[in-house]
């Protein structure tokens, strides 16, 4: 009896607003469509004040209930949206994304796109997901021209396409037979995706196996030398000048050997670097960031010094190597490890590498008689540079390796915030091509050179294409690749310069540590 009285009193205490909040919490957690609509209608009938969060949650539930409820979710979703507008509640990006999905669900791609563009008047910035409903709806309707307009809008907002969007644009381009756009999106996949999903691979195969794909060409009498030059300027692995050759394509699924040769067509895949123009941009962005953050030091002095001492083929992150595996009792800075790396690099190329170390660290090492002779020799030979007090030596060894287009020996994976400032465009590709890892197994040095080929879509000077499929592999020789060739390309002799390998012919990259060169003495590096 007492419990029933208590329960009755609790119900009396529960106001319409508090009951709504309680039911809303349960409904949003369960993503209950029927409950959400009932709750919305009840709130409106009671003139309860609904805020942006409430309405966005209802819209989200509607947009995620389309498959199960069909037109009901679309109808109720637009009712909620219209209530929001009539209540003078400004929508945000989440609102428009949800309602745009509902518009696309009823195949109204134009409305979906217009809704996204309306965000401007609310001073809201769209995200890539905001454009997806309109884009995918246009692709579904095979309206290629309007799909391209969505892409144009996306790019104008400073957003970047990802694999689902590029694959959709490639798909509609294949379906309408737009060979120029197919070529463009294959290159966008190469630049932004690298390894493609199975669904994207099937779209690529459909193009090359189709009748229109077999007819593309027009560069039958291409200038081989010119194509080679373009490939070298681009950093290897692509030329971008158009479809080469003619005739039906042969599409195979195959693997690539550890030496970088395709097991189907025997072509050597390239170890792709960033191009000359990209390298210069990368270098300049590094300089700007370094000068901004190295206010206590004179980074410009290092730039000037490097302009006078530029014949290095490898840069060594001295601190990373000297402190490697030294986190034990009596561990410190291992000069012997650093010496082993320096000597190994010299033995490979007959050129001394540039060693970057903090000036404070150098002075401390010079104070130890057992190290003094070796370090003084390095200073005399001119390949030890001391970075000033208060500086971050990361900027120095990274800038030197980019500016001089050579190898960087470090196990630093460069994931710190300063590297994030460099963006995702150049940096991963540059690292793959230039970073040399190392180990000291039982005290014995082993350098892990960059791979003999890059895991990225490649277009060769003979017009062939190779595309790696996504997946995690302990052994890269097991990865599936698409090999796409034409008869004349398959029969041709492998090119000597197609593929940037150990003996690198790419003018944008100095030797992959191992090219013999004449030893050159240098003036001493500044030690402060």
mmCIF file with all atom_site columns, N, CA, C and O in Angstrom, residues 94 107 129 170 172-173 178 228 246 291 314 331 412 423 469 497 519:
data_model
loop_
_atom_site.group_PDB
_atom_site.id
_atom_site.type_symbol
_atom_site.label_atom_id
_atom_site.label_alt_id
_atom_site.label_comp_id
_atom_site.label_asym_id
_atom_site.label_entity_id
_atom_site.label_seq_id
_atom_site.pdbx_PDB_ins_code
_atom_site.Cartn_x
_atom_site.Cartn_y
_atom_site.Cartn_z
_atom_site.occupancy
_atom_site.B_iso_or_equiv
_atom_site.pdbx_formal_charge
_atom_site.auth_seq_id
_atom_site.auth_comp_id
_atom_site.auth_asym_id
_atom_site.auth_atom_id
_atom_site.pdbx_PDB_model_num
ATOM 1  N N  . UNK A 1 94  ? 24.683 18.534 -39.140 1.00 0.00 ? 94  UNK A N  1
ATOM 2  C CA . UNK A 1 94  ? 24.069 17.236 -38.844 1.00 0.00 ? 94  UNK A CA 1
ATOM 3  C C  . UNK A 1 94  ? 22.624 17.193 -39.337 1.00 0.00 ? 94  UNK A C  1
ATOM 4  O O  . UNK A 1 94  ? 22.154 16.167 -39.852 1.00 0.00 ? 94  UNK A O  1
ATOM 5  N N  . UNK A 1 107 ? 14.860 9.469  -54.114 1.00 0.00 ? 107 UNK A N  1
ATOM 6  C CA . UNK A 1 107 ? 15.455 9.688  -55.443 1.00 0.00 ? 107 UNK A CA 1
ATOM 7  C C  . UNK A 1 107 ? 15.393 11.135 -55.904 1.00 0.00 ? 107 UNK A C  1
ATOM 8  O O  . UNK A 1 107 ? 15.414 11.410 -57.106 1.00 0.00 ? 107 UNK A O  1
ATOM 9  N N  . UNK A 1 129 ? 30.576 13.916 -45.722 1.00 0.00 ? 129 UNK A N  1
ATOM 10 C CA . UNK A 1 129 ? 29.392 13.080 -45.556 1.00 0.00 ? 129 UNK A CA 1
ATOM 11 C C  . UNK A 1 129 ? 28.108 13.823 -45.932 1.00 0.00 ? 129 UNK A C  1
ATOM 12 O O  . UNK A 1 129 ? 27.105 13.220 -46.296 1.00 0.00 ? 129 UNK A O  1
ATOM 13 N N  . UNK A 1 170 ? 34.007 7.301  -60.554 1.00 0.00 ? 170 UNK A N  1
ATOM 14 C CA . UNK A 1 170 ? 34.593 6.420  -61.565 1.00 0.00 ? 170 UNK A CA 1
ATOM 15 C C  . UNK A 1 170 ? 33.507 5.530  -62.169 1.00 0.00 ? 170 UNK A C  1
ATOM 16 O O  . UNK A 1 170 ? 33.452 5.340  -63.396 1.00 0.00 ? 170 UNK A O  1
ATOM 17 N N  . UNK A 1 172 ? 30.193 6.007  -62.448 1.00 0.00 ? 172 UNK A N  1
ATOM 18 C CA . UNK A 1 172 ? 29.276 6.695  -63.354 1.00 0.00 ? 172 UNK A CA 1
ATOM 19 C C  . UNK A 1 172 ? 29.992 7.101  -64.638 1.00 0.00 ? 172 UNK A C  1
ATOM 20 O O  . UNK A 1 172 ? 29.383 7.119  -65.717 1.00 0.00 ? 172 UNK A O  1
ATOM 21 N N  . UNK A 1 173 ? 31.289 7.393  -64.540 1.00 0.00 ? 173 UNK A N  1
ATOM 22 C CA . UNK A 1 173 ? 32.066 7.736  -65.734 1.00 0.00 ? 173 UNK A CA 1
ATOM 23 C C  . UNK A 1 173 ? 32.213 6.523  -66.649 1.00 0.00 ? 173 UNK A C  1
ATOM 24 O O  . UNK A 1 173 ? 32.160 6.644  -67.879 1.00 0.00 ? 173 UNK A O  1
ATOM 25 N N  . UNK A 1 178 ? 32.686 8.018  -70.393 1.00 0.00 ? 178 UNK A N  1
ATOM 26 C CA . UNK A 1 178 ? 33.500 9.240  -70.418 1.00 0.00 ? 178 UNK A CA 1
ATOM 27 C C  . UNK A 1 178 ? 34.956 8.864  -70.143 1.00 0.00 ? 178 UNK A C  1
ATOM 28 O O  . UNK A 1 178 ? 35.401 8.799  -68.996 1.00 0.00 ? 178 UNK A O  1
ATOM 29 N N  . UNK A 1 228 ? 59.102 9.097  -70.684 1.00 0.00 ? 228 UNK A N  1
ATOM 30 C CA . UNK A 1 228 ? 60.065 8.783  -69.624 1.00 0.00 ? 228 UNK A CA 1
ATOM 31 C C  . UNK A 1 228 ? 60.405 10.032 -68.818 1.00 0.00 ? 228 UNK A C  1
ATOM 32 O O  . UNK A 1 228 ? 60.477 9.994  -67.586 1.00 0.00 ? 228 UNK A O  1
ATOM 33 N N  . UNK A 1 246 ? 46.816 0.970  -78.142 1.00 0.00 ? 246 UNK A N  1
ATOM 34 C CA . UNK A 1 246 ? 45.473 0.699  -78.654 1.00 0.00 ? 246 UNK A CA 1
ATOM 35 C C  . UNK A 1 246 ? 45.193 -0.796 -78.556 1.00 0.00 ? 246 UNK A C  1
ATOM 36 O O  . UNK A 1 246 ? 46.090 -1.601 -78.346 1.00 0.00 ? 246 UNK A O  1
ATOM 37 N N  . UNK A 1 291 ? 60.944 27.896 -39.330 1.00 0.00 ? 291 UNK A N  1
ATOM 38 C CA . UNK A 1 291 ? 61.295 29.272 -38.951 1.00 0.00 ? 291 UNK A CA 1
ATOM 39 C C  . UNK A 1 291 ? 60.285 29.808 -37.936 1.00 0.00 ? 291 UNK A C  1
ATOM 40 O O  . UNK A 1 291 ? 60.642 30.504 -36.977 1.00 0.00 ? 291 UNK A O  1
ATOM 41 N N  . UNK A 1 314 ? 72.782 10.663 -47.804 1.00 0.00 ? 314 UNK A N  1
ATOM 42 C CA . UNK A 1 314 ? 72.013 10.171 -46.660 1.00 0.00 ? 314 UNK A CA 1
ATOM 43 C C  . UNK A 1 314 ? 72.131 11.156 -45.503 1.00 0.00 ? 314 UNK A C  1
ATOM 44 O O  . UNK A 1 314 ? 73.185 11.774 -45.307 1.00 0.00 ? 314 UNK A O  1
ATOM 45 N N  . UNK A 1 331 ? 72.563 2.729  -19.258 1.00 0.00 ? 331 UNK A N  1
ATOM 46 C CA . UNK A 1 331 ? 72.404 3.069  -20.672 1.00 0.00 ? 331 UNK A CA 1
ATOM 47 C C  . UNK A 1 331 ? 72.529 4.569  -20.852 1.00 0.00 ? 331 UNK A C  1
ATOM 48 O O  . UNK A 1 331 ? 72.190 5.346  -19.969 1.00 0.00 ? 331 UNK A O  1
ATOM 49 N N  . UNK A 1 412 ? 62.348 6.959  -36.187 1.00 0.00 ? 412 UNK A N  1
ATOM 50 C CA . UNK A 1 412 ? 61.277 7.868  -35.803 1.00 0.00 ? 412 UNK A CA 1
ATOM 51 C C  . UNK A 1 412 ? 60.176 7.779  -36.865 1.00 0.00 ? 412 UNK A C  1
ATOM 52 O O  . UNK A 1 412 ? 60.422 8.047  -38.034 1.00 0.00 ? 412 UNK A O  1
ATOM 53 N N  . UNK A 1 423 ? 50.675 17.741 -43.285 1.00 0.00 ? 423 UNK A N  1
ATOM 54 C CA . UNK A 1 423 ? 49.567 17.221 -44.078 1.00 0.00 ? 423 UNK A CA 1
ATOM 55 C C  . UNK A 1 423 ? 49.762 15.779 -44.494 1.00 0.00 ? 423 UNK A C  1
ATOM 56 O O  . UNK A 1 423 ? 50.828 15.190 -44.341 1.00 0.00 ? 423 UNK A O  1
ATOM 57 N N  . UNK A 1 469 ? 45.207 -4.368 -54.327 1.00 0.00 ? 469 UNK A N  1
ATOM 58 C CA . UNK A 1 469 ? 43.960 -4.466 -53.574 1.00 0.00 ? 469 UNK A CA 1
ATOM 59 C C  . UNK A 1 469 ? 44.255 -4.357 -52.085 1.00 0.00 ? 469 UNK A C  1
ATOM 60 O O  . UNK A 1 469 ? 45.299 -4.828 -51.606 1.00 0.00 ? 469 UNK A O  1
ATOM 61 N N  . UNK A 1 497 ? 64.173 2.320  -67.548 1.00 0.00 ? 497 UNK A N  1
ATOM 62 C CA . UNK A 1 497 ? 63.916 3.374  -66.571 1.00 0.00 ? 497 UNK A CA 1
ATOM 63 C C  . UNK A 1 497 ? 62.543 3.291  -65.965 1.00 0.00 ? 497 UNK A C  1
ATOM 64 O O  . UNK A 1 497 ? 62.168 4.130  -65.176 1.00 0.00 ? 497 UNK A O  1
ATOM 65 N N  . UNK A 1 519 ? 84.744 10.169 -52.804 1.00 0.00 ? 519 UNK A N  1
ATOM 66 C CA . UNK A 1 519 ? 84.768 10.808 -51.496 1.00 0.00 ? 519 UNK A CA 1
ATOM 67 C C  . UNK A 1 519 ? 85.211 12.253 -51.635 1.00 0.00 ? 519 UNK A C  1
ATOM 68 O O  . UNK A 1 519 ? 86.124 12.579 -52.370 1.00 0.00 ? 519 UNK A O  1
#
